[in-house]
Coordinates of C-alpha atoms and ligand atoms in Angstrom, one line a residue:
M291 CA -28.6 3.7 17.0
S292 CA -30.9 3.5 14.0
E293 CA -29.6 1.5 11.0
Q294 CA -29.7 4.5 8.7
K295 CA -27.4 6.6 10.9
D296 CA -24.3 7.8 9.1
I297 CA -21.0 6.5 10.5
F298 CA -18.1 8.8 10.6
I299 CA -14.6 7.4 11.3
L300 CA -11.6 9.3 12.2
A301 CA -8.6 7.3 11.0
I302 CA -5.0 7.5 11.8
E303 CA -2.0 6.1 10.0
S304 CA 1.7 6.2 11.1
S305 CA 3.2 2.8 10.2
C306 CA 6.1 4.2 8.2
D307 CA 7.1 7.7 7.0
E308 CA 3.8 9.3 6.5
T309 CA 1.8 10.9 9.4
A310 CA -1.8 10.8 8.2
A311 CA -5.4 11.3 9.4
A312 CA -8.7 11.2 7.5
V313 CA -12.4 11.4 8.1
V314 CA -14.4 8.8 6.2
K315 CA -18.2 8.6 6.0
N316 CA -20.0 5.3 5.7
G317 CA -16.8 3.5 4.6
R318 CA -16.5 4.8 1.0
E319 CA -16.8 8.6 1.2
V320 CA -13.6 10.5 2.1
L321 CA -14.4 13.8 3.7
S322 CA -10.7 14.7 4.4
N323 CA -7.4 13.1 3.8
V324 CA -4.3 14.8 5.3
I325 CA -0.8 13.4 4.8
S326 CA 2.4 14.8 6.2
S327 CA 5.2 13.1 4.4
Q328 CA 8.7 12.8 5.9
I329 CA 10.3 11.9 2.6
E330 CA 12.5 15.0 2.5
L331 CA 13.9 14.1 5.9
H332 CA 14.7 10.5 5.1
K333 CA 16.1 11.3 1.7
L334 CA 19.3 12.5 3.4
Y335 CA 19.9 9.0 4.6
G336 CA 18.8 7.1 1.5
G337 CA 15.9 5.3 3.3
V338 CA 13.6 5.5 6.3
V339 CA 15.3 5.9 9.6
P340 CA 12.9 4.4 12.2
E341 CA 13.9 6.6 15.1
I342 CA 13.6 9.8 13.1
A343 CA 10.2 8.6 11.8
S344 CA 8.8 8.0 15.3
R345 CA 10.0 11.4 16.5
K346 CA 8.5 13.2 13.5
H347 CA 5.2 11.4 13.9
I348 CA 5.0 12.7 17.5
E349 CA 5.7 16.2 16.3
K350 CA 3.1 16.1 13.6
I351 CA 0.2 13.9 14.7
N352 CA -2.0 16.4 16.6
Q353 CA -1.7 19.0 13.8
V354 CA -2.6 16.4 11.1
I355 CA -5.6 15.2 13.1
E356 CA -6.9 18.8 13.7
E357 CA -6.5 19.5 10.0
A358 CA -8.4 16.3 9.0
L359 CA -11.3 17.3 11.3
S360 CA -11.4 20.9 10.2
D361 CA -11.2 19.9 6.4
A362 CA -14.2 17.6 7.1
K363 CA -15.9 20.5 9.0
M364 CA -16.2 18.4 12.0
T365 CA -15.2 18.1 15.6
L366 CA -14.5 15.0 17.7
D367 CA -18.2 15.2 18.8
D368 CA -19.3 14.2 15.3
I369 CA -17.1 11.1 15.2
D370 CA -18.5 7.6 15.8
A371 CA -15.3 5.6 16.0
I372 CA -11.5 5.9 15.9
G373 CA -9.6 3.7 13.4
V374 CA -5.9 3.2 13.6
T375 CA -3.2 1.1 11.9
Y376 CA -1.6 -1.2 14.5
G377 CA 0.5 -3.3 12.2
P378 CA 2.5 -4.3 10.2
G379 CA 5.1 -1.5 10.2
L380 CA 7.9 0.1 12.2
V381 CA 7.1 -0.5 15.9
G382 CA 8.0 3.0 17.2
A383 CA 6.1 4.7 14.3
L384 CA 3.0 2.5 14.8
L385 CA 3.1 3.2 18.6
V386 CA 2.6 6.9 18.0
G387 CA -0.6 6.4 16.1
V388 CA -1.9 3.7 18.4
A389 CA -1.3 5.8 21.6
E390 CA -2.9 8.8 20.0
A391 CA -6.0 6.8 18.9
K392 CA -6.3 5.3 22.3
A393 CA -6.1 8.7 24.0
I394 CA -8.8 10.2 21.8
A395 CA -11.1 7.1 22.1
Y396 CA -10.7 7.1 25.9
A397 CA -11.2 10.8 26.3
K398 CA -14.3 10.9 24.0
N399 CA -15.6 7.5 25.0
L400 CA -15.5 6.2 21.4
P401 CA -15.0 2.7 20.0
L402 CA -11.4 1.9 19.0
V403 CA -10.9 -0.2 15.9
G404 CA -7.4 -1.4 15.1
V405 CA -6.7 -2.0 11.4
H406 CA -4.2 -4.0 9.4
H407 CA -2.2 -1.7 7.1
I408 CA -2.5 -4.1 4.1
E409 CA -6.2 -4.4 4.6
G410 CA -6.3 -0.6 4.3
H411 CA -4.3 -0.7 1.0
I412 CA -6.7 -3.3 -0.5
L413 CA -9.9 -1.5 0.6
A414 CA -8.6 1.8 -0.8
N415 CA -10.1 0.5 -4.0
F416 CA -13.6 1.0 -2.5
I417 CA -13.2 4.8 -2.3
E418 CA -13.5 5.5 -6.1
N419 CA -15.2 2.2 -7.1
K420 CA -18.4 2.4 -5.2
E421 CA -19.7 -0.7 -7.1
L422 CA -16.8 -2.9 -6.2
E423 CA -17.7 -5.8 -3.9
P424 CA -15.9 -9.0 -2.9
P425 CA -14.9 -11.5 -4.2
F426 CA -12.0 -10.2 -6.2
I427 CA -8.3 -10.7 -6.5
C428 CA -6.0 -7.9 -5.3
L429 CA -2.3 -7.5 -6.0
V430 CA -0.7 -5.5 -3.1
V431 CA 2.6 -4.0 -4.1
S432 CA 4.2 -1.7 -1.6
G433 CA 7.6 -1.0 -0.1
G434 CA 7.3 -3.8 2.5
H435 CA 4.8 -6.2 0.8
T436 CA 4.1 -8.0 -2.4
H437 CA 1.0 -10.1 -1.9
L438 CA -1.5 -11.7 -4.2
V439 CA -4.7 -11.8 -2.1
C440 CA -8.1 -13.3 -2.7
V441 CA -10.6 -11.0 -1.0
K442 CA -13.3 -13.6 -0.4
D443 CA -15.6 -11.3 1.6
Y444 CA -15.4 -8.2 3.8
G445 CA -12.7 -9.1 6.3
T446 CA -11.9 -12.5 4.8
Y447 CA -8.6 -12.7 3.0
E448 CA -6.6 -15.6 1.6
I449 CA -3.0 -14.8 0.7
I450 CA -2.4 -16.9 -2.4
G451 CA 1.0 -15.6 -3.4
R452 CA 3.8 -13.6 -1.8
T453 CA 7.4 -12.5 -2.4
R454 CA 10.1 -14.9 -1.2
D455 CA 12.6 -12.1 -0.7
D456 CA 12.4 -8.4 -1.6
A457 CA 9.0 -6.6 -2.0
A458 CA 8.5 -5.0 -5.4
G459 CA 8.8 -1.5 -4.0
E460 CA 12.0 -2.5 -2.2
A461 CA 13.5 -3.7 -5.5
F462 CA 12.6 -0.3 -7.1
D463 CA 14.3 1.5 -4.2
K464 CA 17.4 -0.7 -4.4
V465 CA 17.8 -0.4 -8.1
A466 CA 17.3 3.3 -8.0
R467 CA 20.1 3.6 -5.4
A468 CA 22.4 1.5 -7.7
I469 CA 21.7 3.9 -10.6
G470 CA 22.3 6.8 -8.3
L471 CA 18.7 8.1 -8.4
G472 CA 18.2 8.4 -4.6
Y473 CA 15.2 7.7 -2.4
P474 CA 12.3 6.9 -2.8
G475 CA 13.2 5.0 -5.9
G476 CA 9.9 4.0 -7.4
P477 CA 8.8 7.3 -8.8
K478 CA 12.3 8.1 -10.0
I479 CA 12.6 4.8 -11.9
E480 CA 9.2 5.4 -13.4
N481 CA 10.2 8.9 -14.7
L482 CA 13.6 7.8 -16.0
S483 CA 12.0 4.7 -17.7
K484 CA 10.0 7.1 -20.0
E485 CA 13.3 7.9 -21.8
G486 CA 14.5 4.3 -22.0
N487 CA 13.9 1.2 -24.0
P488 CA 12.2 -1.6 -22.0
E489 CA 13.5 -4.2 -24.4
A490 CA 17.1 -3.0 -24.3
I491 CA 18.4 -5.5 -21.6
A492 CA 16.9 -8.9 -20.9
F493 CA 16.7 -9.0 -17.1
P494 CA 15.3 -12.3 -15.6
R495 CA 11.7 -13.0 -14.8
A496 CA 11.8 -15.3 -11.8
K497 CA 9.4 -18.2 -11.5
I498 CA 9.2 -20.3 -8.4
E499 CA 8.8 -24.0 -9.1
G500 CA 5.6 -25.4 -7.7
F501 CA 4.4 -21.9 -6.3
Q502 CA 2.9 -20.3 -9.4
Y503 CA 1.7 -17.2 -7.5
D504 CA 4.8 -16.4 -5.5
F505 CA 7.3 -13.7 -6.5
S506 CA 11.1 -13.2 -6.2
F507 CA 12.7 -9.9 -7.0
S508 CA 16.2 -10.3 -5.5
G509 CA 17.3 -12.0 -8.8
V510 CA 16.4 -9.1 -11.0
K511 CA 17.9 -6.7 -8.5
S512 CA 21.2 -8.6 -8.6
A513 CA 21.1 -8.8 -12.4
V514 CA 20.9 -5.0 -12.5
L515 CA 23.8 -4.7 -10.1
N516 CA 25.8 -7.3 -12.1
Y517 CA 25.0 -5.5 -15.4
I518 CA 26.3 -2.2 -14.0
N519 CA 29.4 -3.8 -12.5
G520 CA 30.1 -5.7 -15.8
C521 CA 29.9 -2.5 -17.8
Q522 CA 32.2 -0.6 -15.4
M523 CA 34.8 -3.4 -15.4
K524 CA 34.9 -3.5 -19.2
G525 CA 35.0 0.3 -19.3
E526 CA 31.8 0.4 -21.2
T527 CA 29.1 3.0 -20.8
Y528 CA 25.6 2.1 -20.0
V529 CA 22.3 3.9 -20.5
E530 CA 20.6 4.4 -17.1
A531 CA 17.2 5.0 -18.7
D532 CA 17.4 1.6 -20.5
I533 CA 18.4 -0.1 -17.3
A534 CA 15.4 1.6 -15.5
A535 CA 12.9 0.7 -18.3
S536 CA 14.1 -2.9 -18.7
F537 CA 14.1 -3.5 -14.9
Q538 CA 10.6 -2.0 -14.6
K539 CA 9.3 -4.1 -17.5
A540 CA 10.8 -7.3 -15.9
V541 CA 9.0 -6.6 -12.6
I542 CA 5.7 -5.7 -14.2
D543 CA 5.7 -8.7 -16.5
V544 CA 6.0 -11.0 -13.5
L545 CA 3.4 -9.1 -11.5
A546 CA 0.9 -9.1 -14.4
G547 CA 1.6 -12.8 -15.3
N548 CA 1.0 -14.2 -11.9
A549 CA -2.0 -11.9 -11.2
M550 CA -3.8 -12.9 -14.4
H551 CA -3.1 -16.5 -13.8
A552 CA -4.6 -16.2 -10.3
V553 CA -7.8 -14.3 -11.4
K554 CA -8.5 -17.0 -14.0
E555 CA -7.7 -20.0 -11.8
Y556 CA -10.0 -18.6 -9.0
G557 CA -12.8 -18.2 -11.5
L558 CA -13.2 -14.5 -10.7
N559 CA -13.5 -11.7 -13.2
K560 CA -12.5 -8.8 -10.9
F561 CA -8.9 -7.7 -10.3
A562 CA -7.6 -4.7 -8.2
I563 CA -4.2 -3.3 -7.5
A564 CA -3.0 -1.5 -4.3
G565 CA 0.0 -0.1 -2.5
G566 CA 2.7 2.4 -3.4
V567 CA 3.9 0.6 -6.5
A568 CA 0.4 0.6 -7.8
S569 CA 0.7 4.3 -8.4
N570 CA 3.2 3.5 -11.2
G571 CA 1.6 4.6 -14.5
T572 CA 3.3 1.9 -16.7
L573 CA 2.2 -0.8 -14.3
R574 CA -1.4 0.5 -14.3
E575 CA -1.4 0.5 -18.1
A576 CA 0.1 -3.0 -18.3
M577 CA -2.5 -4.3 -15.9
R578 CA -5.4 -2.6 -17.8
E579 CA -4.2 -4.2 -21.0
A580 CA -3.8 -7.6 -19.5
C581 CA -7.3 -7.4 -17.9
E582 CA -8.8 -6.2 -21.2
E583 CA -7.2 -9.2 -23.1
N584 CA -8.6 -11.6 -20.5
G585 CA -12.1 -10.0 -20.1
I586 CA -11.4 -9.1 -16.5
E587 CA -12.8 -5.9 -14.8
F588 CA -9.8 -3.8 -13.6
Y589 CA -9.9 -1.6 -10.5
H590 CA -7.2 0.7 -9.0
P591 CA -7.2 3.6 -6.6
S592 CA -5.9 7.1 -7.6
P593 CA -2.2 7.4 -6.8
I594 CA -2.9 9.4 -3.6
F595 CA -4.8 6.4 -2.3
C596 CA -2.1 4.0 -3.4
T597 CA 0.7 5.4 -1.3
D598 CA 0.3 5.5 2.5
N599 CA -2.7 7.5 3.6
A600 CA -5.3 7.4 6.4
A601 CA -8.4 7.4 4.2
M602 CA -7.8 3.7 3.3
I603 CA -7.5 3.0 7.1
G604 CA -10.9 4.7 7.6
V605 CA -12.4 2.4 4.9
A606 CA -11.0 -0.7 6.5
A607 CA -12.0 0.5 10.0
Y608 CA -15.6 1.0 8.9
Y609 CA -16.0 -2.6 7.6
E610 CA -14.2 -3.9 10.8
Y611 CA -16.5 -1.7 12.9
L612 CA -19.6 -3.1 11.1
S613 CA -18.4 -6.6 11.7
G614 CA -18.1 -5.8 15.4
T615 CA -14.3 -5.5 15.8
R616 CA -13.6 -3.4 18.9
H617 CA -10.1 -3.1 20.5
G618 CA -9.4 -2.4 24.2
W619 CA -7.0 -0.1 25.9
D620 CA -4.4 -2.8 25.7
L621 CA -4.2 -2.5 21.9
N622 CA -0.5 -2.6 21.0
A623 CA 1.6 -2.1 17.9
V624 CA 2.3 -5.4 16.1
P625 CA 5.2 -4.9 13.7
N626 CA 4.7 -8.3 12.0
L627 CA 0.9 -8.5 12.1
K628 CA -0.5 -11.1 9.7
L629 CA -3.4 -10.3 7.4
G630 CA -6.6 -11.7 8.8
E631 CA -5.3 -11.9 12.4
R632 CA -7.2 -10.1 15.2
Ligands
KG4_129 O1 2.5 1.6 0.1 P1 3.7 2.5 0.4 O2 3.5 4.0 0.3 O3 4.3 2.2 1.8 C1 4.4 0.9 2.3 O4 3.4 0.4 2.9 O5 5.5 0.3 2.0 O6 4.8 2.1 -0.7 C2 6.0 2.7 -0.8 C3 6.8 2.0 -1.9 C4 8.2 2.5 -2.0 O7 9.1 1.4 -2.2 C5 8.2 3.3 -3.3 O8 9.4 3.3 -4.0 C6 7.1 2.6 -4.1 O9 6.1 2.3 -3.2 N1 6.6 3.5 -5.1 C7 6.6 3.3 -6.5 C8 6.0 4.4 -7.1 N2 5.6 5.3 -6.1 C9 5.9 4.7 -4.9 N3 7.2 2.2 -7.1 C10 7.1 2.3 -8.5 N4 6.6 3.3 -9.2 C11 6.0 4.4 -8.5 N5 5.5 5.4 -9.2
ZN130 ZN1 1.7 1.0 2.9

């Protein structure tokens, strides 16, 4: 293999409620990005039902992969390696992608590269920011994770802060449920917030003594529930849009505060955001302003590369592939896989 040869990765993602496949060229060029969302199905139950997610992945995965290949105008014969999310996530959901990836890799005699889902979210920043290189600080805010990560080099991560309880996205989903907005809560809170006053209600901004980069969102979530209960008990009306806007502001203030602190403390001048919550326009604006004030370069993926997708898995698989990561036929789903583990 000559050094100049283009590397095409077929990537598969099925860790939660999106069945996704993508073809990525040389790590940063997305040739196709197909996402089949199960949101409409899980909405009926107010959240993701793991058993339903697994079954739906099985139904959809072949079709999604065929579409990803045809959108990229390719066949499996053009592919150099198969990348797949093998954790963290729902075990039954992950297994569908892992089994599919192994079957294709075995049948076509291709290298198999297992990818950490959060590594994918972080590296989604490379797709539209071709100049971005480590080291930088990344805030990963998704439905399952809230991590402040120092990306020291390709494949070398240091988690410098994390949530002690709920993930940021989880807090959005729970508050949305309390206001009666339904699932998934993030985009609904964001929309309703546009009509509300973010200063109307003083919800708490949690700080964790001695752990300046850690987060806690269960307090703000409880404060919202208490506020609603209090109003109901006193027979007072409340403005849902004000609750949404004030809650969103409280979460964003803490995320931005801890993140800026970390970027400065680590002596870096590059900051990126990632994960489903990073598609929130108000959060993006707040981060842009905070970075501008502090003379920090700000990076973010487009919303479609923030929420779960396989293009980001293709990016991560490419860098893992370059560094020599190869998985065997014993690759298994690891629901609680730690970032940086092999
Ligand atoms: O990254 P993601 O698609 O899946 C996980 O890996 O968890 O993130 C999903 C989470 C959900 O909690 C969803 O409510 C939240 O991201 N989310 C948002 C927005 N869009 C999605 N949260 C706030 N504002 C949004 N616009
Ligand atoms: Zn995700």
